[in-house]
Short mmCIF file of C-alpha atoms in Angstrom, two decimals:
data_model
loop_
_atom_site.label_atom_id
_atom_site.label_comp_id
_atom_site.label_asym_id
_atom_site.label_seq_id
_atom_site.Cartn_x
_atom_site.Cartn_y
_atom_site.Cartn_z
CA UNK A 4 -13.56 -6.86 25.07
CA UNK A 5 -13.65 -5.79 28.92
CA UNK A 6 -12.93 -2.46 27.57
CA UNK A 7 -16.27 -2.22 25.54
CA UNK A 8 -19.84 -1.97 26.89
CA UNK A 9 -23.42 -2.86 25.51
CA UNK A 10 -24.04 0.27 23.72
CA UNK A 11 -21.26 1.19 22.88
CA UNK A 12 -19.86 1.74 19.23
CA UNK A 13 -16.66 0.48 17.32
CA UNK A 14 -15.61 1.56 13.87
CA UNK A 15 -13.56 -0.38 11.81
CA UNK A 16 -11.46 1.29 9.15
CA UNK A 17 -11.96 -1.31 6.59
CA UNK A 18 -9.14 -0.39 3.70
CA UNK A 19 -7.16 -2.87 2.25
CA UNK A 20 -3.30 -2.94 1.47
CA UNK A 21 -2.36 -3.21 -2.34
CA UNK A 22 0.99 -3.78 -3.72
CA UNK A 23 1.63 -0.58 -3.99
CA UNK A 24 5.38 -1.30 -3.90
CA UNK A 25 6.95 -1.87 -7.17
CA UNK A 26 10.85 -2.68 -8.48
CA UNK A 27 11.94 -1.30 -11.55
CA UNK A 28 15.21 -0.63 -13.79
CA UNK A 29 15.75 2.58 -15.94
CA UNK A 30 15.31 0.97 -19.57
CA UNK A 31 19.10 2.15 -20.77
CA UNK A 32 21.03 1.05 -17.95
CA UNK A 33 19.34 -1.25 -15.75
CA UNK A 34 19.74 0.63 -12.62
CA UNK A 35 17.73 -0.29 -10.05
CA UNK A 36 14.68 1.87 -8.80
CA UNK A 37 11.67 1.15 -6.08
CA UNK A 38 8.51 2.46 -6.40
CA UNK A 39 5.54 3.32 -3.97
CA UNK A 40 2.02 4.18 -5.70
CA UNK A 41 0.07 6.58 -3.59
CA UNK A 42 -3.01 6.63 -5.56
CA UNK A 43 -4.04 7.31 -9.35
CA UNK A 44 -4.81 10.69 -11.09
CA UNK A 45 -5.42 9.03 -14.28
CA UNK A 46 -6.45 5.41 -16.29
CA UNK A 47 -2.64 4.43 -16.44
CA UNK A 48 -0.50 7.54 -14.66
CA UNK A 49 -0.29 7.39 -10.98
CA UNK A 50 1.78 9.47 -8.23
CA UNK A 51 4.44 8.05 -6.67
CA UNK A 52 7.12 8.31 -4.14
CA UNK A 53 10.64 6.71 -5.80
CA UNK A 54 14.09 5.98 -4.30
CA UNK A 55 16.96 6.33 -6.79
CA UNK A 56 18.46 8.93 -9.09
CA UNK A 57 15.97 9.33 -12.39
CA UNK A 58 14.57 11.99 -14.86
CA UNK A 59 11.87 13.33 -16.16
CA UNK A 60 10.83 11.09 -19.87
CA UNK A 61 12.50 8.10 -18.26
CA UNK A 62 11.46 4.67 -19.05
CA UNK A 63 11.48 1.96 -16.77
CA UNK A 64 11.06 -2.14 -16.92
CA UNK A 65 9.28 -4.13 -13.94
CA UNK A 66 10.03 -7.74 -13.39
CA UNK A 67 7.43 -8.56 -16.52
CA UNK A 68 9.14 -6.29 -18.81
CA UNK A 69 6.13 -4.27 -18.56
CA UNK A 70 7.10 -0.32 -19.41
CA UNK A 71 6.21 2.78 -17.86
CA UNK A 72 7.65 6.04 -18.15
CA UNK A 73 8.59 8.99 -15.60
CA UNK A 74 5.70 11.92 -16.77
CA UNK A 75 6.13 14.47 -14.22
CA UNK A 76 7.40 15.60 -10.55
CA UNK A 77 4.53 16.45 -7.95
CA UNK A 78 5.14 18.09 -4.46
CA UNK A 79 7.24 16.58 -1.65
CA UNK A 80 9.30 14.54 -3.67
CA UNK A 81 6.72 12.80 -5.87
CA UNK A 82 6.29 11.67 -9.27
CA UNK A 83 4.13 10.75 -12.12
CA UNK A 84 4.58 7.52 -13.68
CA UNK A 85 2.58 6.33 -16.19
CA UNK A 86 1.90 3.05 -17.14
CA UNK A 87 1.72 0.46 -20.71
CA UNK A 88 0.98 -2.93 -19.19
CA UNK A 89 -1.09 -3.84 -21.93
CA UNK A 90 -4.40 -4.73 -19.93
CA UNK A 91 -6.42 -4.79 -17.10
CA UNK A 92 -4.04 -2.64 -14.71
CA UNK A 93 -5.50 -3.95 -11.25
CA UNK A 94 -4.97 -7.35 -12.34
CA UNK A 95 -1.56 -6.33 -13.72
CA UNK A 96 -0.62 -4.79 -10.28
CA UNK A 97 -2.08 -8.22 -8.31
CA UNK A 98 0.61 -9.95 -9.96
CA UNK A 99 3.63 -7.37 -10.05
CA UNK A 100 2.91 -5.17 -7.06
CA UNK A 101 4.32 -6.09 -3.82
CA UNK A 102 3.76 -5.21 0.03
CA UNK A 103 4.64 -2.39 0.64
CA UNK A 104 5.90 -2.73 4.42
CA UNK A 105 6.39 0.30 6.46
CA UNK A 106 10.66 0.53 7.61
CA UNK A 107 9.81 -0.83 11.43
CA UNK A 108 9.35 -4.06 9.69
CA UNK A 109 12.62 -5.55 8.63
CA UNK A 110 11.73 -7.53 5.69
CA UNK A 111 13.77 -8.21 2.02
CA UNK A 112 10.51 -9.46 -0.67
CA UNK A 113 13.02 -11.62 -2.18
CA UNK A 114 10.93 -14.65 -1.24
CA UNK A 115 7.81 -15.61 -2.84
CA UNK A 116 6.17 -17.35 0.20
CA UNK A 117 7.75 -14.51 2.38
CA UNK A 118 5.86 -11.83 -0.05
CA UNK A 119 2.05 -14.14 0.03
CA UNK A 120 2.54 -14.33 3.90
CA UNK A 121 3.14 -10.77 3.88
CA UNK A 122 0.45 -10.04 1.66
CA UNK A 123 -2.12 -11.85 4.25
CA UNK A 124 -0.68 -10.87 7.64
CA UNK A 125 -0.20 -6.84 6.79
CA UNK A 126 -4.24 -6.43 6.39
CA UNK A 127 -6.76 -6.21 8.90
CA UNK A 128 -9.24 -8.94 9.22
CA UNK A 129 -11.97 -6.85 8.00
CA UNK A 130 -10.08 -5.21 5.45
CA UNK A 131 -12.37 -5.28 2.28
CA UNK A 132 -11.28 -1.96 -0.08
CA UNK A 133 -8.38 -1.81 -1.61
CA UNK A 134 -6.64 1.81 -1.48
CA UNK A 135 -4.10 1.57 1.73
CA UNK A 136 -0.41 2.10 1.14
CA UNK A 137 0.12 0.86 4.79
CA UNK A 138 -2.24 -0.88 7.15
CA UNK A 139 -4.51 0.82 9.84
CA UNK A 140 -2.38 -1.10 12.04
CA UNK A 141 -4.64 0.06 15.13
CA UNK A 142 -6.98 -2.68 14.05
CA UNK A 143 -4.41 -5.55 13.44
CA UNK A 144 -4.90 -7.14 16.51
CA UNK A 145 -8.55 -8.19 16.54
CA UNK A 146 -9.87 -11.42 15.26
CA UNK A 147 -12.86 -12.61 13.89
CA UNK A 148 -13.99 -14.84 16.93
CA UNK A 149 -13.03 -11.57 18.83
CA UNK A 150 -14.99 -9.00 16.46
CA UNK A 151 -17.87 -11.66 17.28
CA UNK A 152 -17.59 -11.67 21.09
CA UNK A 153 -17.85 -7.74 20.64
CA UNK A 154 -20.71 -8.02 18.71
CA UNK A 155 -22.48 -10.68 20.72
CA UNK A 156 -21.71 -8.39 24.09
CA UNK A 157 -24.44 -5.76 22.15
CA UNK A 158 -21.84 -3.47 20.94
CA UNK A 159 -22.56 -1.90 17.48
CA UNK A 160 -19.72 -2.21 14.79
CA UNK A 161 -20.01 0.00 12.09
CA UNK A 162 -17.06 0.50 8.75
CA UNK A 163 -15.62 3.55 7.40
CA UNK A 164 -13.13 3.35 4.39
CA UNK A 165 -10.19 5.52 5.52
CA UNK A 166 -7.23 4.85 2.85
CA UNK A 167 -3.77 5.16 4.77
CA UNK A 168 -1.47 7.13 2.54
CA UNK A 169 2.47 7.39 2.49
CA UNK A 170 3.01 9.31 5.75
CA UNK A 171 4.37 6.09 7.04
CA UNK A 172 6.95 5.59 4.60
CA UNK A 173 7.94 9.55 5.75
CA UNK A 174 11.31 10.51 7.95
CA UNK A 175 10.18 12.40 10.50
CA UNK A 176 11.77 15.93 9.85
CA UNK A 177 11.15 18.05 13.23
CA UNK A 178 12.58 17.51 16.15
CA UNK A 179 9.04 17.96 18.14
CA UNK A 180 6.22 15.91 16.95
#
């Protein structure tokens, strides 16, 4: 707050992490595949970034036994996957999805309380529209008391909706930024 002066102006980036970060297993042989929505193009087919070996038509299981199926590649890697959850598919994704934690943070979602803690601590506290793939971890730090101070010092806070997308989840590939 010493940093900030009457007058002066803060903006928020108030997206909100989804699971975006789904497990799988190819339908024939149950080989194991992760998942990391980037954002939809369609109702039920989304783009996505995947880790392990799979082919265009393939279908897939989640944890549910809901099915989706392996439509198309995109640039840089990415894929089509569309979806038959049978549903509402936000509601659907609330309850399969997972955090999808950049690689700095060491963390195995094999524990339930490990994935709701997870789900609460890996969002800003203003974070109010769900679209992020990663946080806008610039703004992790403040607190509501401390938003309040800023705002009770005269300083303006205003919100944009800036969705992060999966440039985190990305090796760096040159050796000079």
């Amino acid at each position: 707050i010493e940093y900030l002066d009457p007058g002066d102006l803060l903006i928020l980036n108030d997206t909100k992490v989804f699971g975006a970060r789904l497990y799988a297993r190819k339908e024939r042989t149950g080989g194991g595949l992760e998942l990391l929505l980037i954002r939809p193009i369609q109702d039920d087919t989304w783009v996505a970034m995947i880790s392990g070996s799979y082919r265009i038509g393939q279908r897939i299981l989640f944890e549910d036994e809901s099915l989706g199926e392996i439509v198309g590649e995109g640039e840089k890697g990415q894929i089509y996957v569309k979806f038959h959850v049978g549903g509402d598919f936000s509601k659907w994704l609330d309850r399969v999805g997972k955090t999808p934690l950049p690689p700095y943070i060491k963390r195995s979602h094999t524990n339930g309380q490990q994935e709701k803690y997870d789900c609460l601590a890996y969002q800003t506290v203003y974070a109010t529209v769900p679209g992020s793939i990663a946080a806008p971890t610039a703004g992790l730090h403040f607190t509501q008391p401390l938003l309040d101070q800023i705002r009770a010092k005269g300083i303006e806070v205003y919100r944009v909706t800036l969705h992060v997308g999966p440039g985190t989840f990305r090796p760096v590939r040159v050796s000079e930024i």
